[in-house]
Coordinates of C-alpha atoms in Angstrom, one line a residue:
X1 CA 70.2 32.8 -2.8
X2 CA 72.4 30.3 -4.8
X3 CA 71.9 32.1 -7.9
X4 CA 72.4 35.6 -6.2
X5 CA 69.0 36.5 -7.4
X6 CA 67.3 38.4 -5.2
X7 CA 63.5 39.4 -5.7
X8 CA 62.1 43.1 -4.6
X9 CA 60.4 42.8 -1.3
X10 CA 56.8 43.0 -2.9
X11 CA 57.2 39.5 -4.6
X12 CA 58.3 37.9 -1.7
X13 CA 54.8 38.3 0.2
X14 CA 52.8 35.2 -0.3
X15 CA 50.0 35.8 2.6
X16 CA 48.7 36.8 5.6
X17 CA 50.9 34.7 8.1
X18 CA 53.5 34.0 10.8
X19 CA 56.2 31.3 10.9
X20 CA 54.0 28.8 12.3
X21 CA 51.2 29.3 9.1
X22 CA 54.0 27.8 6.8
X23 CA 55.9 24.3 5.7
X24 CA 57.7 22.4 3.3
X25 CA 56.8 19.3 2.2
X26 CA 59.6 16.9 1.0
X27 CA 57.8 16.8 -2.4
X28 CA 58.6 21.0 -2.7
X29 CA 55.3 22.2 -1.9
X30 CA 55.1 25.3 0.5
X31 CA 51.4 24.7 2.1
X32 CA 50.4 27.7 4.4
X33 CA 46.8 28.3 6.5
X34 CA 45.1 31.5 6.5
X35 CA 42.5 31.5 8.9
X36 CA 40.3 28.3 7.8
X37 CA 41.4 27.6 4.5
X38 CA 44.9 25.7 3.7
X39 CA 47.1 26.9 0.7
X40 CA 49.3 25.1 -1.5
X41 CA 52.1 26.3 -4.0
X42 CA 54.8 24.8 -5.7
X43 CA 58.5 25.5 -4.5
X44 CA 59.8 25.3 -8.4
X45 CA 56.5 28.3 -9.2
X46 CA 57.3 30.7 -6.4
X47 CA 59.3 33.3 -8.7
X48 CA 56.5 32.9 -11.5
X49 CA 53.9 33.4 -9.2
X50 CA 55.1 36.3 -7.5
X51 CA 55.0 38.1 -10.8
X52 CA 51.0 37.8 -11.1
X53 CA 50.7 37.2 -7.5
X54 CA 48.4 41.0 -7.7
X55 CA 46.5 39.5 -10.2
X56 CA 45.7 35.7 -8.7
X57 CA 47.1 35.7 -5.3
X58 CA 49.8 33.2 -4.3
X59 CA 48.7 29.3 -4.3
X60 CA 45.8 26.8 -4.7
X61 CA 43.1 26.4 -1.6
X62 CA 43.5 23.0 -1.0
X63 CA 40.8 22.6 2.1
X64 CA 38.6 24.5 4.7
X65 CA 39.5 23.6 8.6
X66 CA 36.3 23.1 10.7
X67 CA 37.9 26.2 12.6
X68 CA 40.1 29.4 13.1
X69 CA 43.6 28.2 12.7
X70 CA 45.4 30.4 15.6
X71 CA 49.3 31.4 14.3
X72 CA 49.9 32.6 17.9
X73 CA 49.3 28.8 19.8
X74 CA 49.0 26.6 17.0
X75 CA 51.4 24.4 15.3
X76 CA 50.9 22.3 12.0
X77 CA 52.5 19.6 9.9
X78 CA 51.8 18.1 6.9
X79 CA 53.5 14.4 5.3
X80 CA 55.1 14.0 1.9
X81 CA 52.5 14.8 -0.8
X82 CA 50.1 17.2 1.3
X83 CA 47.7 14.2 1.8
X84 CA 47.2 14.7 5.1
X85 CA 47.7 17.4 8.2
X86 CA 48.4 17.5 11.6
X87 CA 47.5 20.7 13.9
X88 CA 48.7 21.1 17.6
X89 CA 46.0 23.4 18.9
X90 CA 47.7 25.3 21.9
X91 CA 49.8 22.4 23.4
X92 CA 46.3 21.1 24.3
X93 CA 45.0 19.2 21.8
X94 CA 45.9 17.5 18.4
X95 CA 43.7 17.3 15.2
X96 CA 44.6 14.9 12.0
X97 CA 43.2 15.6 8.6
X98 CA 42.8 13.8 5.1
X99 CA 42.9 16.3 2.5
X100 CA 41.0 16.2 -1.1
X101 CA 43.3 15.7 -3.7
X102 CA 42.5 18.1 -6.8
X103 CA 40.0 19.7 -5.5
X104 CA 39.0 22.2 -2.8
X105 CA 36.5 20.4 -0.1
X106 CA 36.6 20.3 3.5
X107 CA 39.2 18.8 5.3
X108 CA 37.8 15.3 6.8
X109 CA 38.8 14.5 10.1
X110 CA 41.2 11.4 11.4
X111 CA 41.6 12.0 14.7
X112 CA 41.0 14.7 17.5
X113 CA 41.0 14.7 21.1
X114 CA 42.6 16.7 23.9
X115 CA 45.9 15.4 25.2
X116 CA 45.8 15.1 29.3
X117 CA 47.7 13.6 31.5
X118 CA 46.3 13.3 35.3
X119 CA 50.4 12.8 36.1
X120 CA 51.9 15.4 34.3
X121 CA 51.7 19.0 32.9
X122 CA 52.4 18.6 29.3
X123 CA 55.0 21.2 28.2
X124 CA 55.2 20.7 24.7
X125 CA 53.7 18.7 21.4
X126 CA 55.8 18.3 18.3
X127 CA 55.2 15.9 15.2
X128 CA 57.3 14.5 12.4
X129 CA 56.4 12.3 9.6
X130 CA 58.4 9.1 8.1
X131 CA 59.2 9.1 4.8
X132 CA 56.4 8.1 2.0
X133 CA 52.8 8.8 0.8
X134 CA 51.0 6.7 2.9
X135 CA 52.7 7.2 6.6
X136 CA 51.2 7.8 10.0
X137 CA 52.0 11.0 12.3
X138 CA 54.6 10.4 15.3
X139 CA 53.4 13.0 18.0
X140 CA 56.4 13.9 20.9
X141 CA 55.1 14.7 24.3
X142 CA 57.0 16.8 26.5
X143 CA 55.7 16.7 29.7
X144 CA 56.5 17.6 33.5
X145 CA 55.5 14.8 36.3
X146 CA 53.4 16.4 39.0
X147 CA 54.2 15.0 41.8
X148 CA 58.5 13.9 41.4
X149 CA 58.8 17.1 39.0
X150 CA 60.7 15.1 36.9
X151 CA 60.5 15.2 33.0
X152 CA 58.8 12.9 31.0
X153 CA 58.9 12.2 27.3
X154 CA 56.4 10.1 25.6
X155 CA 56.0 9.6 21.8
X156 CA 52.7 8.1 20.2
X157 CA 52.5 7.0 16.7
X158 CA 48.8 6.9 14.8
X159 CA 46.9 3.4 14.1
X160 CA 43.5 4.8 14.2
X161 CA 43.7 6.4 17.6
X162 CA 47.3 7.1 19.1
X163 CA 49.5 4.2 20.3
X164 CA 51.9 4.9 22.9
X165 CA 55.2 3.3 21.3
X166 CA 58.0 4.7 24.1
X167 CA 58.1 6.2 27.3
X168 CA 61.2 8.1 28.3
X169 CA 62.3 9.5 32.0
X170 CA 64.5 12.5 32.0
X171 CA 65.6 12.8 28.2
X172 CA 67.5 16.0 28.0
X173 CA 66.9 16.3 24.4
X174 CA 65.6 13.9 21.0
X175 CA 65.5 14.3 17.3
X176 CA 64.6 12.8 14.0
X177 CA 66.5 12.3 11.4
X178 CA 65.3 13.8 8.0
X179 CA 63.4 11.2 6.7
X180 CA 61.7 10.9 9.9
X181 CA 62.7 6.9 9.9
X182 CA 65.2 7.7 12.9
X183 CA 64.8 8.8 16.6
X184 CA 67.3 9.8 18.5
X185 CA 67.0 10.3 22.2
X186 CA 69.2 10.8 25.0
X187 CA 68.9 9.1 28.6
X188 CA 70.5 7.2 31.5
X189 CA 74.1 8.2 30.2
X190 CA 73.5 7.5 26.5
X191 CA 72.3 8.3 23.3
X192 CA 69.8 5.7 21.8
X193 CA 68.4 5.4 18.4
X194 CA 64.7 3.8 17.6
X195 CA 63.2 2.7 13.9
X196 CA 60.1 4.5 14.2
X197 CA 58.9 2.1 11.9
X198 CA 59.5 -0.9 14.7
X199 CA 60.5 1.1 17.9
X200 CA 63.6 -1.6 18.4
X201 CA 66.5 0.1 19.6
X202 CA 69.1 0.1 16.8
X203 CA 72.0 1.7 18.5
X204 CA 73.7 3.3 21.3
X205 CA 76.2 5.8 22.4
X206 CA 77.7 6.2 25.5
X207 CA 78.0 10.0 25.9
X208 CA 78.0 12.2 28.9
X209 CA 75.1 14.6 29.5
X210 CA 74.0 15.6 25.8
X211 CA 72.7 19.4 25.4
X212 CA 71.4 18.8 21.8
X213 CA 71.6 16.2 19.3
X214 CA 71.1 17.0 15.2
X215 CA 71.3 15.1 12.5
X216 CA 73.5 16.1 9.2
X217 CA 71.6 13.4 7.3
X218 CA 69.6 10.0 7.8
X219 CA 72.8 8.5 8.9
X220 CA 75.3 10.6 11.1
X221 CA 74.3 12.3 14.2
X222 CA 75.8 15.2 15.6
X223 CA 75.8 14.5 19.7
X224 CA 76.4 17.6 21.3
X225 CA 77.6 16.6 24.9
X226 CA 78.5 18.9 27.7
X227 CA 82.4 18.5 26.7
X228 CA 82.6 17.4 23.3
X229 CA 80.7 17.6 19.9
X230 CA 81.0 14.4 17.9
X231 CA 79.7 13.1 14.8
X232 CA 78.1 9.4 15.1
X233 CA 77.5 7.2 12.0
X234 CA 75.0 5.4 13.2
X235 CA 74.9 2.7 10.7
X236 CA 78.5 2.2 10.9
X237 CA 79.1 2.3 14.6
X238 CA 81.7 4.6 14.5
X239 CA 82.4 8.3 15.4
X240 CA 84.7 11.6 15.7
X241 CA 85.6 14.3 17.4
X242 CA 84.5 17.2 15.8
X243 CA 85.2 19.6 18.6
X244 CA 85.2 20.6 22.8
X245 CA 82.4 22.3 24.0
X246 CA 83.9 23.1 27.2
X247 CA 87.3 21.9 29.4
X248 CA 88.0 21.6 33.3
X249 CA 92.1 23.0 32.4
X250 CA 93.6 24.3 29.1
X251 CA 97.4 23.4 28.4
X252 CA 100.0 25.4 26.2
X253 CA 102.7 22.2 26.2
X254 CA 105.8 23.8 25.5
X255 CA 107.8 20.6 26.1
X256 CA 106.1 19.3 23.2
X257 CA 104.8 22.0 21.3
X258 CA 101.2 21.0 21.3
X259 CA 97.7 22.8 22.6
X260 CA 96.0 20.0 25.2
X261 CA 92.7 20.0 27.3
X262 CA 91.6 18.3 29.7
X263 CA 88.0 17.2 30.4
X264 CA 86.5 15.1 33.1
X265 CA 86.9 11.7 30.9
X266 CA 90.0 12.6 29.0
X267 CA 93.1 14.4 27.3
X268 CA 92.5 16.0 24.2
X269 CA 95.3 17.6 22.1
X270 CA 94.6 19.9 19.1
X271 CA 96.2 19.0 15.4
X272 CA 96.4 22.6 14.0
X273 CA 96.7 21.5 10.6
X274 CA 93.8 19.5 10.3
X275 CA 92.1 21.5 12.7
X276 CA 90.7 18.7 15.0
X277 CA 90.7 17.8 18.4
X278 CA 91.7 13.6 19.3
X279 CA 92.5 12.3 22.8
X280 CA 95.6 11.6 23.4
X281 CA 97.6 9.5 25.8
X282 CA 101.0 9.6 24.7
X283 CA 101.8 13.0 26.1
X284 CA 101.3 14.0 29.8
X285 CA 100.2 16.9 31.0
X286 CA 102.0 19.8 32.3
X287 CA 102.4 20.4 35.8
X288 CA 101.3 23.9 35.3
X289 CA 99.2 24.6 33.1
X290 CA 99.8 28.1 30.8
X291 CA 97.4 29.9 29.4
X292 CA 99.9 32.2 27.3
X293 CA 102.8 31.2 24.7
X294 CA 104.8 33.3 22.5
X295 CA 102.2 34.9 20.9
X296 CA 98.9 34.1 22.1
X297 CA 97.1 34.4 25.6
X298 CA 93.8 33.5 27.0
X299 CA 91.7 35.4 29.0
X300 CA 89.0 33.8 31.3
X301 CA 86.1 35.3 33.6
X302 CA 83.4 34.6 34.9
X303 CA 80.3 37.0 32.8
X304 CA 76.9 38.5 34.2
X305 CA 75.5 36.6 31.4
X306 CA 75.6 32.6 32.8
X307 CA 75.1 31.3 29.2

């Protein structure tokens, strides 16, 4: 896409597949299952390939699974150098592999057991790997608690068998940051941040209810509250306003010639020019609020569609 090349349909098929066959490794290998047997290509050989891809089909087998991988319920992962995998069989149960380097054998298992919890209905497994050749699997939990209903999340890293390392009640949403060295959850009015190498806390953000969190690299953290979106550095303990996500009143300020909003914390007022939102104390707020000027006029209503 950055070159604006764009190859014929026919070379783009690499296998028989759905979206959860297929991932990246950070060393820019595309690893895919078919059935039992696990593929590997290189990123940097996909156009060459897909020329003779008739001819020799796309990618080296790598291993055989001891079973059927399903594309419908599973889930897979694999870490930096496609050393090792890590299947989620329907939300049920989790399987770790080694896997032969060079040469096509079958894939020797870790780890695999069932995941239960006599307390809880799990809702949903995801994995992510640290950075580096020779890291363990962190496995997320999702899961719902039978008897308050609340929702529980609980994240295991692997030592041999897997080691319960933190135990959240009522997150409303986590991530990793890319190199997997980062997690980011957010509970009890804030937005924490674990070394997964250490699980010490190694920051925190006030924030009101967060929706979504994302990182834009290993550093800065996009917090995506109910009201505003801001940008967190978490290393340097400092962040921005990058935008509002929602406002109890909307202000044109004709007295002072400026666009305001009000949330349930604070004033914002817009800077067209730089195009950012900041709060602002120095100006009050109308008495009435306008939701027209000279040119411009905002309609609200309420849609059939809630979201």
């Amino acid at each position: 896409m950055q070159r604006k090349v764009q190859l014929d349909e026919k070379f783009r098929v690499i296998g028989r597949a759905n979206i959860n066959c297929v991932n990246f490794t950070r060393s820019q290998q595309l690893v895919y299952i078919d059935y039992d047997i696990v593929y590997a290509l290189n990123v940097s050989e996909l156009y060459t390939m897909a020329l003779y891809s008739s001819y020799i089909g796309m990618g080296a087998a790598i291993a055989r699974l001891p079973y059927a991988f399903n594309n419908q319920k599973d889930r897979f992962s694999v870490n930096d150098d496609a050393s090792q995998l890590f299947v989620i069989q329907n939300n049920k149960s989790v399987s770790y592999y080694a896997l032969s380097q060079g040469k096509f054998a079958r894939a020797e298992i870790l780890y695999s057991q069932p995941v239960v919890d006599s307390q809880a209905n799990v809702l949903s497994m995801s994995v992510t790997w640290p950075e580096g050749k020779k890291t363990a699997p962190v496995l997320f939990v999702e899961s719902l608690a039978l008897y308050s209903g609340n929702r529980i999340l609980k994240v295991y890293a692997f030592d041999n068998i897997l080691k319960e390392k933190l135990n959240v009640q009522e997150p409303s949403c986590f991530a990793s940051n890319p190199s997997g060295t980062k997690l980011a959850c957010y509970f009890s009015g804030a937005v924490n941040v674990y070394d997964t190498s250490t699980w010490k806390k190694l920051a925190s953000l006030p924030s009101e209810t967060a929706a979504c969190l994302l990182w834009r690299d290993n550093d800065v953290l996009i917090v995506g509250g109910q009201e505003v979106v801001r940008a967190w550095n978490v290393a340097g303990g400092t962040y921005k306003t990058l935008f509002l996500a929602s406002a109890k009143k909307v202000f044109w300020n004709s007295k002072a010639s400026l666009i305001q909003a009000q949330t349930s914390s604070s004033v914002f007022t817009y800077n067209a020019e730089k195009n950012t939102w900041a709060t602002d104390s120095n100006h009050p707020l109308p008495a009435r609020n306008s939701v027209q000027n000279g040119r411009f006029r905002v309609y609200t209503a309420e849609s059939k569609n809630k979201k």
